[in-house]
JSON list of C-alpha atoms in Angstrom, two decimals:
[
{"chain": "A", "resi": 627, "resn": "MET", "atom": "CA", "xyz": [3.50, 17.80, 10.36]},
{"chain": "A", "resi": 628, "resn": "PRO", "atom": "CA", "xyz": [2.26, 14.46, 9.99]},
{"chain": "A", "resi": 629, "resn": "ALA", "atom": "CA", "xyz": [3.34, 12.43, 6.74]},
{"chain": "A", "resi": 630, "resn": "THR", "atom": "CA", "xyz": [1.54, 11.99, 3.82]},
{"chain": "A", "resi": 631, "resn": "ILE", "atom": "CA", "xyz": [1.58, 8.80, 2.45]},
{"chain": "A", "resi": 632, "resn": "CYS", "atom": "CA", "xyz": [-0.51, 7.74, -0.97]},
{"chain": "A", "resi": 633, "resn": "LEU", "atom": "CA", "xyz": [-1.53, 4.20, -0.50]},
{"chain": "A", "resi": 634, "resn": "ALA", "atom": "CA", "xyz": [-3.09, 2.27, -3.79]},
{"chain": "A", "resi": 635, "resn": "PHE", "atom": "CA", "xyz": [-4.93, -0.50, -3.88]},
{"chain": "A", "resi": 636, "resn": "THR", "atom": "CA", "xyz": [-4.61, -2.54, -7.17]},
{"chain": "A", "resi": 637, "resn": "GLY", "atom": "CA", "xyz": [-6.56, -6.09, -8.45]},
{"chain": "A", "resi": 638, "resn": "ALA", "atom": "CA", "xyz": [-3.70, -8.50, -7.11]},
{"chain": "A", "resi": 639, "resn": "SER", "atom": "CA", "xyz": [-4.64, -10.84, -4.22]},
{"chain": "A", "resi": 640, "resn": "GLY", "atom": "CA", "xyz": [-3.51, -9.70, -0.91]},
{"chain": "A", "resi": 641, "resn": "MET", "atom": "CA", "xyz": [-5.92, -6.81, 0.24]},
{"chain": "A", "resi": 642, "resn": "PRO", "atom": "CA", "xyz": [-5.37, -7.82, 3.90]},
{"chain": "A", "resi": 643, "resn": "TYR", "atom": "CA", "xyz": [-2.16, -6.28, 3.66]},
{"chain": "A", "resi": 644, "resn": "GLY", "atom": "CA", "xyz": [-3.13, -3.29, 2.21]},
{"chain": "A", "resi": 645, "resn": "VAL", "atom": "CA", "xyz": [-6.17, -2.50, 4.58]},
{"chain": "A", "resi": 646, "resn": "ARG", "atom": "CA", "xyz": [-3.84, -3.20, 7.52]},
{"chain": "A", "resi": 647, "resn": "LEU", "atom": "CA", "xyz": [-1.37, -0.92, 6.07]},
{"chain": "A", "resi": 648, "resn": "LEU", "atom": "CA", "xyz": [-4.05, 1.88, 5.87]},
{"chain": "A", "resi": 649, "resn": "GLU", "atom": "CA", "xyz": [-5.45, 0.93, 9.61]},
{"chain": "A", "resi": 650, "resn": "CYS", "atom": "CA", "xyz": [-1.27, 1.19, 11.08]},
{"chain": "A", "resi": 651, "resn": "LEU", "atom": "CA", "xyz": [-0.62, 4.13, 8.63]},
{"chain": "A", "resi": 652, "resn": "LEU", "atom": "CA", "xyz": [-3.90, 6.21, 10.68]},
{"chain": "A", "resi": 653, "resn": "ALA", "atom": "CA", "xyz": [-3.25, 5.10, 14.06]},
{"chain": "A", "resi": 654, "resn": "ALA", "atom": "CA", "xyz": [0.40, 6.40, 13.66]},
{"chain": "A", "resi": 655, "resn": "GLY", "atom": "CA", "xyz": [-1.43, 9.69, 12.63]},
{"chain": "A", "resi": 656, "resn": "CYS", "atom": "CA", "xyz": [-0.36, 10.10, 9.15]},
{"chain": "A", "resi": 657, "resn": "ARG", "atom": "CA", "xyz": [-2.28, 11.56, 6.29]},
{"chain": "A", "resi": 658, "resn": "VAL", "atom": "CA", "xyz": [-3.52, 9.39, 4.04]},
{"chain": "A", "resi": 659, "resn": "GLN", "atom": "CA", "xyz": [-4.59, 9.32, 0.06]},
{"chain": "A", "resi": 660, "resn": "LEU", "atom": "CA", "xyz": [-6.11, 6.48, -0.40]},
{"chain": "A", "resi": 661, "resn": "LEU", "atom": "CA", "xyz": [-6.57, 5.17, -4.31]},
{"chain": "A", "resi": 662, "resn": "TYR", "atom": "CA", "xyz": [-8.05, 1.94, -5.55]},
{"chain": "A", "resi": 663, "resn": "SER", "atom": "CA", "xyz": [-8.57, 0.44, -9.17]},
{"chain": "A", "resi": 664, "resn": "GLN", "atom": "CA", "xyz": [-11.90, -0.91, -10.40]},
{"chain": "A", "resi": 665, "resn": "VAL", "atom": "CA", "xyz": [-10.27, -4.38, -9.90]},
{"chain": "A", "resi": 666, "resn": "ALA", "atom": "CA", "xyz": [-9.26, -3.72, -6.45]},
{"chain": "A", "resi": 667, "resn": "GLN", "atom": "CA", "xyz": [-12.86, -3.25, -5.55]},
{"chain": "A", "resi": 668, "resn": "ILE", "atom": "CA", "xyz": [-13.57, -7.15, -6.49]},
{"chain": "A", "resi": 669, "resn": "VAL", "atom": "CA", "xyz": [-10.48, -8.08, -4.78]},
{"chain": "A", "resi": 670, "resn": "ALA", "atom": "CA", "xyz": [-11.60, -6.95, -1.66]},
{"chain": "A", "resi": 671, "resn": "ARG", "atom": "CA", "xyz": [-15.04, -8.06, -1.58]},
{"chain": "A", "resi": 672, "resn": "GLN", "atom": "CA", "xyz": [-13.70, -11.66, -2.29]},
{"chain": "A", "resi": 673, "resn": "GLU", "atom": "CA", "xyz": [-10.90, -11.86, 0.24]},
{"chain": "A", "resi": 674, "resn": "ILE", "atom": "CA", "xyz": [-12.00, -9.54, 2.89]},
{"chain": "A", "resi": 675, "resn": "GLY", "atom": "CA", "xyz": [-15.61, -8.74, 2.42]},
{"chain": "A", "resi": 676, "resn": "LEU", "atom": "CA", "xyz": [-14.85, -5.03, 2.27]},
{"chain": "A", "resi": 677, "resn": "GLU", "atom": "CA", "xyz": [-17.38, -3.23, 0.05]},
{"chain": "A", "resi": 678, "resn": "LEU", "atom": "CA", "xyz": [-15.29, -0.55, -1.52]},
{"chain": "A", "resi": 679, "resn": "PRO", "atom": "CA", "xyz": [-17.99, 1.73, -3.44]},
{"chain": "A", "resi": 680, "resn": "ALA", "atom": "CA", "xyz": [-17.08, 2.83, -6.87]},
{"chain": "A", "resi": 681, "resn": "ARG", "atom": "CA", "xyz": [-17.59, 6.86, -6.10]},
{"chain": "A", "resi": 682, "resn": "ALA", "atom": "CA", "xyz": [-14.90, 8.22, -3.91]},
{"chain": "A", "resi": 683, "resn": "SER", "atom": "CA", "xyz": [-17.20, 10.48, -1.91]},
{"chain": "A", "resi": 684, "resn": "GLU", "atom": "CA", "xyz": [-19.08, 6.87, -0.73]},
{"chain": "A", "resi": 685, "resn": "ALA", "atom": "CA", "xyz": [-15.68, 5.37, -0.19]},
{"chain": "A", "resi": 686, "resn": "ARG", "atom": "CA", "xyz": [-14.48, 8.52, 2.09]},
{"chain": "A", "resi": 687, "resn": "ALA", "atom": "CA", "xyz": [-17.49, 8.42, 4.05]},
{"chain": "A", "resi": 688, "resn": "SER", "atom": "CA", "xyz": [-17.66, 4.74, 4.65]},
{"chain": "A", "resi": 689, "resn": "LEU", "atom": "CA", "xyz": [-13.50, 4.86, 5.43]},
{"chain": "A", "resi": 690, "resn": "GLN", "atom": "CA", "xyz": [-13.96, 7.55, 7.80]},
{"chain": "A", "resi": 691, "resn": "GLN", "atom": "CA", "xyz": [-16.50, 6.09, 9.87]},
{"chain": "A", "resi": 692, "resn": "ARG", "atom": "CA", "xyz": [-14.84, 2.97, 9.89]},
{"chain": "A", "resi": 693, "resn": "TYR", "atom": "CA", "xyz": [-11.46, 4.61, 11.40]},
{"chain": "A", "resi": 694, "resn": "ALA", "atom": "CA", "xyz": [-13.42, 7.47, 12.85]},
{"chain": "A", "resi": 695, "resn": "THR", "atom": "CA", "xyz": [-11.36, 6.49, 16.56]},
{"chain": "A", "resi": 696, "resn": "LEU", "atom": "CA", "xyz": [-7.94, 6.83, 15.06]},
{"chain": "A", "resi": 697, "resn": "PRO", "atom": "CA", "xyz": [-5.62, 10.06, 14.93]},
{"chain": "A", "resi": 698, "resn": "GLY", "atom": "CA", "xyz": [-4.84, 9.99, 11.29]},
{"chain": "A", "resi": 699, "resn": "THR", "atom": "CA", "xyz": [-7.00, 11.68, 8.71]},
{"chain": "A", "resi": 700, "resn": "LEU", "atom": "CA", "xyz": [-7.95, 10.11, 5.11]},
{"chain": "A", "resi": 701, "resn": "GLU", "atom": "CA", "xyz": [-9.16, 11.37, 1.53]},
{"chain": "A", "resi": 702, "resn": "VAL", "atom": "CA", "xyz": [-10.20, 9.05, -0.91]},
{"chain": "A", "resi": 703, "resn": "TYR", "atom": "CA", "xyz": [-9.45, 10.30, -4.52]},
{"chain": "A", "resi": 704, "resn": "GLY", "atom": "CA", "xyz": [-11.50, 8.65, -7.75]},
{"chain": "A", "resi": 705, "resn": "ARG", "atom": "CA", "xyz": [-9.24, 6.79, -10.53]},
{"chain": "A", "resi": 706, "resn": "GLU", "atom": "CA", "xyz": [-9.64, 9.67, -13.07]},
{"chain": "A", "resi": 707, "resn": "GLU", "atom": "CA", "xyz": [-9.72, 12.87, -10.29]},
{"chain": "A", "resi": 708, "resn": "TRP", "atom": "CA", "xyz": [-7.14, 14.61, -11.98]},
{"chain": "A", "resi": 709, "resn": "PHE", "atom": "CA", "xyz": [-7.15, 17.79, -9.77]},
{"chain": "A", "resi": 710, "resn": "ALA", "atom": "CA", "xyz": [-6.50, 15.39, -6.81]},
{"chain": "A", "resi": 711, "resn": "PRO", "atom": "CA", "xyz": [-3.01, 16.90, -5.07]},
{"chain": "A", "resi": 712, "resn": "LEU", "atom": "CA", "xyz": [-1.36, 14.10, -5.88]},
{"chain": "A", "resi": 713, "resn": "ALA", "atom": "CA", "xyz": [-1.54, 14.26, -9.56]},
{"chain": "A", "resi": 714, "resn": "SER", "atom": "CA", "xyz": [1.16, 17.40, -9.35]},
{"chain": "A", "resi": 715, "resn": "GLY", "atom": "CA", "xyz": [4.50, 17.60, -8.85]},
{"chain": "A", "resi": 716, "resn": "SER", "atom": "CA", "xyz": [3.77, 20.45, -7.10]},
{"chain": "A", "resi": 717, "resn": "ASN", "atom": "CA", "xyz": [2.22, 18.93, -4.04]},
{"chain": "A", "resi": 718, "resn": "PRO", "atom": "CA", "xyz": [3.61, 15.33, -4.13]},
{"chain": "A", "resi": 719, "resn": "PRO", "atom": "CA", "xyz": [3.21, 12.87, -1.28]},
{"chain": "A", "resi": 720, "resn": "ASP", "atom": "CA", "xyz": [5.55, 12.40, 1.22]},
{"chain": "A", "resi": 721, "resn": "ALA", "atom": "CA", "xyz": [5.88, 8.55, -0.09]},
{"chain": "A", "resi": 722, "resn": "MET", "atom": "CA", "xyz": [3.56, 6.06, -1.88]},
{"chain": "A", "resi": 723, "resn": "VAL", "atom": "CA", "xyz": [2.74, 2.47, -1.58]},
{"chain": "A", "resi": 724, "resn": "VAL", "atom": "CA", "xyz": [0.74, 0.31, -4.26]},
{"chain": "A", "resi": 725, "resn": "CYS", "atom": "CA", "xyz": [0.00, -2.68, -2.05]},
{"chain": "A", "resi": 726, "resn": "PRO", "atom": "CA", "xyz": [-0.97, -4.91, -3.57]},
{"chain": "A", "resi": 727, "resn": "CYS", "atom": "CA", "xyz": [0.72, -4.02, -6.48]},
{"chain": "A", "resi": 728, "resn": "SER", "atom": "CA", "xyz": [-0.74, -6.38, -9.85]},
{"chain": "A", "resi": 729, "resn": "MET", "atom": "CA", "xyz": [1.72, -7.13, -12.28]},
{"chain": "A", "resi": 730, "resn": "GLY", "atom": "CA", "xyz": [-0.24, -4.69, -14.74]},
{"chain": "A", "resi": 731, "resn": "THR", "atom": "CA", "xyz": [-0.22, -1.79, -12.62]},
{"chain": "A", "resi": 732, "resn": "LEU", "atom": "CA", "xyz": [3.75, -2.57, -11.76]},
{"chain": "A", "resi": 733, "resn": "ALA", "atom": "CA", "xyz": [4.25, -2.91, -16.06]},
{"chain": "A", "resi": 734, "resn": "ALA", "atom": "CA", "xyz": [2.71, 0.33, -16.40]},
{"chain": "A", "resi": 735, "resn": "ILE", "atom": "CA", "xyz": [4.45, 2.25, -13.93]},
{"chain": "A", "resi": 736, "resn": "ALA", "atom": "CA", "xyz": [7.70, 0.74, -15.27]},
{"chain": "A", "resi": 737, "resn": "GLN", "atom": "CA", "xyz": [6.55, 1.99, -19.00]},
{"chain": "A", "resi": 738, "resn": "GLY", "atom": "CA", "xyz": [5.66, 5.69, -17.49]},
{"chain": "A", "resi": 739, "resn": "LEU", "atom": "CA", "xyz": [2.35, 5.21, -18.70]},
{"chain": "A", "resi": 740, "resn": "ALA", "atom": "CA", "xyz": [-0.08, 7.25, -16.67]},
{"chain": "A", "resi": 741, "resn": "SER", "atom": "CA", "xyz": [-3.48, 6.81, -18.20]},
{"chain": "A", "resi": 742, "resn": "ARG", "atom": "CA", "xyz": [-5.27, 6.30, -14.42]},
{"chain": "A", "resi": 743, "resn": "LEU", "atom": "CA", "xyz": [-4.42, 8.29, -11.20]},
{"chain": "A", "resi": 744, "resn": "ILE", "atom": "CA", "xyz": [-2.70, 5.71, -9.50]},
{"chain": "A", "resi": 745, "resn": "GLU", "atom": "CA", "xyz": [-0.05, 5.59, -12.08]},
{"chain": "A", "resi": 746, "resn": "ARG", "atom": "CA", "xyz": [0.32, 9.33, -12.42]},
{"chain": "A", "resi": 747, "resn": "ALA", "atom": "CA", "xyz": [0.51, 9.50, -8.65]},
{"chain": "A", "resi": 748, "resn": "ALA", "atom": "CA", "xyz": [3.67, 6.63, -9.15]},
{"chain": "A", "resi": 749, "resn": "ASP", "atom": "CA", "xyz": [5.34, 8.74, -11.87]},
{"chain": "A", "resi": 750, "resn": "VAL", "atom": "CA", "xyz": [4.92, 11.66, -9.93]},
{"chain": "A", "resi": 751, "resn": "VAL", "atom": "CA", "xyz": [6.43, 10.29, -6.40]},
{"chain": "A", "resi": 752, "resn": "LEU", "atom": "CA", "xyz": [9.30, 8.61, -8.71]},
{"chain": "A", "resi": 753, "resn": "LYS", "atom": "CA", "xyz": [10.30, 12.40, -10.62]},
{"chain": "A", "resi": 754, "resn": "GLU", "atom": "CA", "xyz": [10.06, 14.32, -7.54]},
{"chain": "A", "resi": 755, "resn": "GLY", "atom": "CA", "xyz": [12.50, 11.71, -5.90]},
{"chain": "A", "resi": 756, "resn": "ARG", "atom": "CA", "xyz": [10.25, 10.80, -3.26]},
{"chain": "A", "resi": 757, "resn": "LYS", "atom": "CA", "xyz": [9.73, 6.69, -2.12]},
{"chain": "A", "resi": 758, "resn": "LEU", "atom": "CA", "xyz": [7.98, 4.68, -4.07]},
{"chain": "A", "resi": 759, "resn": "VAL", "atom": "CA", "xyz": [6.83, 1.16, -2.46]},
{"chain": "A", "resi": 760, "resn": "LEU", "atom": "CA", "xyz": [5.43, -1.55, -4.44]},
{"chain": "A", "resi": 761, "resn": "VAL", "atom": "CA", "xyz": [4.17, -4.55, -2.95]},
{"chain": "A", "resi": 762, "resn": "PRO", "atom": "CA", "xyz": [3.35, -7.07, -5.91]},
{"chain": "A", "resi": 763, "resn": "ARG", "atom": "CA", "xyz": [1.96, -9.90, -5.05]},
{"chain": "A", "resi": 764, "resn": "GLU", "atom": "CA", "xyz": [2.36, -13.11, -7.88]},
{"chain": "A", "resi": 765, "resn": "THR", "atom": "CA", "xyz": [4.24, -16.19, -8.46]},
{"chain": "A", "resi": 766, "resn": "PRO", "atom": "CA", "xyz": [5.90, -17.71, -10.45]},
{"chain": "A", "resi": 767, "resn": "LEU", "atom": "CA", "xyz": [7.10, -14.72, -11.84]},
{"chain": "A", "resi": 768, "resn": "SER", "atom": "CA", "xyz": [7.74, -14.44, -15.90]},
{"chain": "A", "resi": 769, "resn": "ALA", "atom": "CA", "xyz": [11.01, -12.60, -17.24]},
{"chain": "A", "resi": 770, "resn": "ILE", "atom": "CA", "xyz": [8.82, -9.77, -17.72]},
{"chain": "A", "resi": 771, "resn": "HIS", "atom": "CA", "xyz": [7.76, -9.34, -14.25]},
{"chain": "A", "resi": 772, "resn": "LEU", "atom": "CA", "xyz": [11.56, -9.89, -13.36]},
{"chain": "A", "resi": 773, "resn": "GLU", "atom": "CA", "xyz": [12.80, -7.00, -15.97]},
{"chain": "A", "resi": 774, "resn": "ASN", "atom": "CA", "xyz": [9.63, -4.64, -14.95]},
{"chain": "A", "resi": 775, "resn": "MET", "atom": "CA", "xyz": [10.93, -4.68, -10.92]},
{"chain": "A", "resi": 776, "resn": "LEU", "atom": "CA", "xyz": [14.51, -4.46, -11.94]},
{"chain": "A", "resi": 777, "resn": "ARG", "atom": "CA", "xyz": [13.96, -1.17, -14.30]},
{"chain": "A", "resi": 778, "resn": "LEU", "atom": "CA", "xyz": [11.54, -0.12, -11.42]},
{"chain": "A", "resi": 779, "resn": "SER", "atom": "CA", "xyz": [14.34, -0.65, -8.79]},
{"chain": "A", "resi": 780, "resn": "ARG", "atom": "CA", "xyz": [17.11, 1.25, -11.13]},
{"chain": "A", "resi": 781, "resn": "ALA", "atom": "CA", "xyz": [14.56, 4.26, -11.48]},
{"chain": "A", "resi": 782, "resn": "GLY", "atom": "CA", "xyz": [14.54, 4.31, -7.37]},
{"chain": "A", "resi": 783, "resn": "ALA", "atom": "CA", "xyz": [11.43, 2.24, -6.13]},
{"chain": "A", "resi": 784, "resn": "VAL", "atom": "CA", "xyz": [11.84, -0.32, -3.56]},
{"chain": "A", "resi": 785, "resn": "ILE", "atom": "CA", "xyz": [10.16, -3.80, -4.51]},
{"chain": "A", "resi": 786, "resn": "LEU", "atom": "CA", "xyz": [8.98, -5.20, -1.52]},
{"chain": "A", "resi": 787, "resn": "PRO", "atom": "CA", "xyz": [7.13, -8.51, -2.23]},
{"chain": "A", "resi": 788, "resn": "PRO", "atom": "CA", "xyz": [4.66, -9.92, 0.86]},
{"chain": "A", "resi": 789, "resn": "ASN", "atom": "CA", "xyz": [7.19, -12.77, 1.98]},
{"chain": "A", "resi": 790, "resn": "PRO", "atom": "CA", "xyz": [6.33, -12.92, 5.32]},
{"chain": "A", "resi": 791, "resn": "GLY", "atom": "CA", "xyz": [9.10, -14.67, 7.75]},
{"chain": "A", "resi": 792, "resn": "PHE", "atom": "CA", "xyz": [8.62, -17.34, 10.27]},
{"chain": "A", "resi": 793, "resn": "TYR", "atom": "CA", "xyz": [11.66, -16.92, 12.62]},
{"chain": "A", "resi": 794, "resn": "HIS", "atom": "CA", "xyz": [8.95, -15.06, 14.98]},
{"chain": "A", "resi": 795, "resn": "HIS", "atom": "CA", "xyz": [6.84, -17.86, 15.14]},
{"chain": "A", "resi": 796, "resn": "PRO", "atom": "CA", "xyz": [3.53, -16.91, 13.93]},
{"chain": "A", "resi": 797, "resn": "ARG", "atom": "CA", "xyz": [0.57, -18.41, 15.16]},
{"chain": "A", "resi": 798, "resn": "HIS", "atom": "CA", "xyz": [-2.26, -16.69, 13.12]},
{"chain": "A", "resi": 799, "resn": "VAL", "atom": "CA", "xyz": [-2.84, -15.45, 9.40]},
{"chain": "A", "resi": 800, "resn": "GLU", "atom": "CA", "xyz": [-2.85, -11.87, 11.22]},
{"chain": "A", "resi": 801, "resn": "ASP", "atom": "CA", "xyz": [0.75, -12.31, 12.08]},
{"chain": "A", "resi": 802, "resn": "MET", "atom": "CA", "xyz": [1.98, -13.16, 8.71]},
{"chain": "A", "resi": 803, "resn": "VAL", "atom": "CA", "xyz": [0.31, -10.02, 7.41]},
{"chain": "A", "resi": 804, "resn": "ASP", "atom": "CA", "xyz": [1.90, -7.90, 10.18]},
{"chain": "A", "resi": 805, "resn": "PHE", "atom": "CA", "xyz": [5.12, -9.07, 9.10]},
{"chain": "A", "resi": 806, "resn": "VAL", "atom": "CA", "xyz": [4.98, -7.82, 5.86]},
{"chain": "A", "resi": 807, "resn": "VAL", "atom": "CA", "xyz": [2.95, -4.81, 7.05]},
{"chain": "A", "resi": 808, "resn": "ALA", "atom": "CA", "xyz": [5.62, -4.12, 9.73]},
{"chain": "A", "resi": 809, "resn": "ARG", "atom": "CA", "xyz": [8.55, -3.90, 6.75]},
{"chain": "A", "resi": 810, "resn": "ILE", "atom": "CA", "xyz": [6.57, -1.34, 4.82]},
{"chain": "A", "resi": 811, "resn": "LEU", "atom": "CA", "xyz": [6.07, 0.99, 7.53]},
{"chain": "A", "resi": 812, "resn": "ASP", "atom": "CA", "xyz": [10.19, 0.66, 8.51]},
{"chain": "A", "resi": 813, "resn": "GLN", "atom": "CA", "xyz": [10.51, 1.46, 4.40]},
{"chain": "A", "resi": 814, "resn": "LEU", "atom": "CA", "xyz": [7.93, 4.44, 5.13]},
{"chain": "A", "resi": 815, "resn": "GLN", "atom": "CA", "xyz": [10.11, 5.48, 8.74]},
{"chain": "A", "resi": 816, "resn": "VAL", "atom": "CA", "xyz": [6.69, 5.21, 10.21]},
{"chain": "A", "resi": 817, "resn": "ARG", "atom": "CA", "xyz": [6.95, 4.08, 13.85]},
{"chain": "A", "resi": 818, "resn": "HIS", "atom": "CA", "xyz": [5.07, 0.81, 14.89]},
{"chain": "A", "resi": 819, "resn": "THR", "atom": "CA", "xyz": [5.23, -1.86, 17.37]},
{"chain": "A", "resi": 820, "resn": "LEU", "atom": "CA", "xyz": [3.71, -4.84, 15.18]},
{"chain": "A", "resi": 821, "resn": "LEU", "atom": "CA", "xyz": [6.29, -7.40, 16.01]},
{"chain": "A", "resi": 822, "resn": "GLN", "atom": "CA", "xyz": [9.27, -8.08, 17.79]},
{"chain": "A", "resi": 823, "resn": "ARG", "atom": "CA", "xyz": [12.88, -6.92, 16.10]},
{"chain": "A", "resi": 824, "resn": "TRP", "atom": "CA", "xyz": [15.34, -9.38, 15.52]},
{"chain": "A", "resi": 825, "resn": "GLY", "atom": "CA", "xyz": [18.09, -9.76, 18.09]},
{"chain": "A", "resi": 826, "resn": "GLU", "atom": "CA", "xyz": [15.16, -8.15, 20.64]},
{"chain": "A", "resi": 827, "resn": "ALA", "atom": "CA", "xyz": [14.48, -9.78, 23.60]},
{"chain": "A", "resi": 828, "resn": "GLU", "atom": "CA", "xyz": [11.24, -11.89, 23.22]},
{"chain": "A", "resi": 829, "resn": "PRO", "atom": "CA", "xyz": [7.99, -10.04, 24.98]},
{"chain": "A", "resi": 830, "resn": "ALA", "atom": "CA", "xyz": [6.27, -11.94, 28.03]},
{"chain": "A", "resi": 831, "resn": "ARG", "atom": "CA", "xyz": [3.01, -13.77, 26.79]}
]
């Protein structure tokens, strides 16, 4: 069975990471359950010109058309769609990624709050022992941010800041985005060929 991955977009800067990750997951044949916050709609429009409709059904139709050629499947759920499978420990995804992850969302997950479906899904993933990857995009980090990250790390979450490396000699912004997305896919054990791995021969150009 293909992996089921819950992917959440929240209101931090870094939407190119999230959208590229969505594309790569679908290209790998995964079943993706997409969630996004209201602020994420604003960020997506401002950073990459992507319109995420308020209605989940409209977003589903738009994104399914956009990625129609990819082998994976996509479902989109509303922020308070409490009958979504991922709201219950009886039907959790294999893993969840919050990318980009705002500090507000990170704090809510760290405190076990679940007033929105994103936080509830993260709570379910943690309590069921599945992998939760958080991609927080903020700098500098306050003591509150760091304490929340430590709390989540101790609870089993993976804290993966989007810090691109430069040893692969990126030529474009897309190369730096792919570096981070590759690290996320590695955590999910989803195969990819986004970049040359350390120690491997550089492919001919």
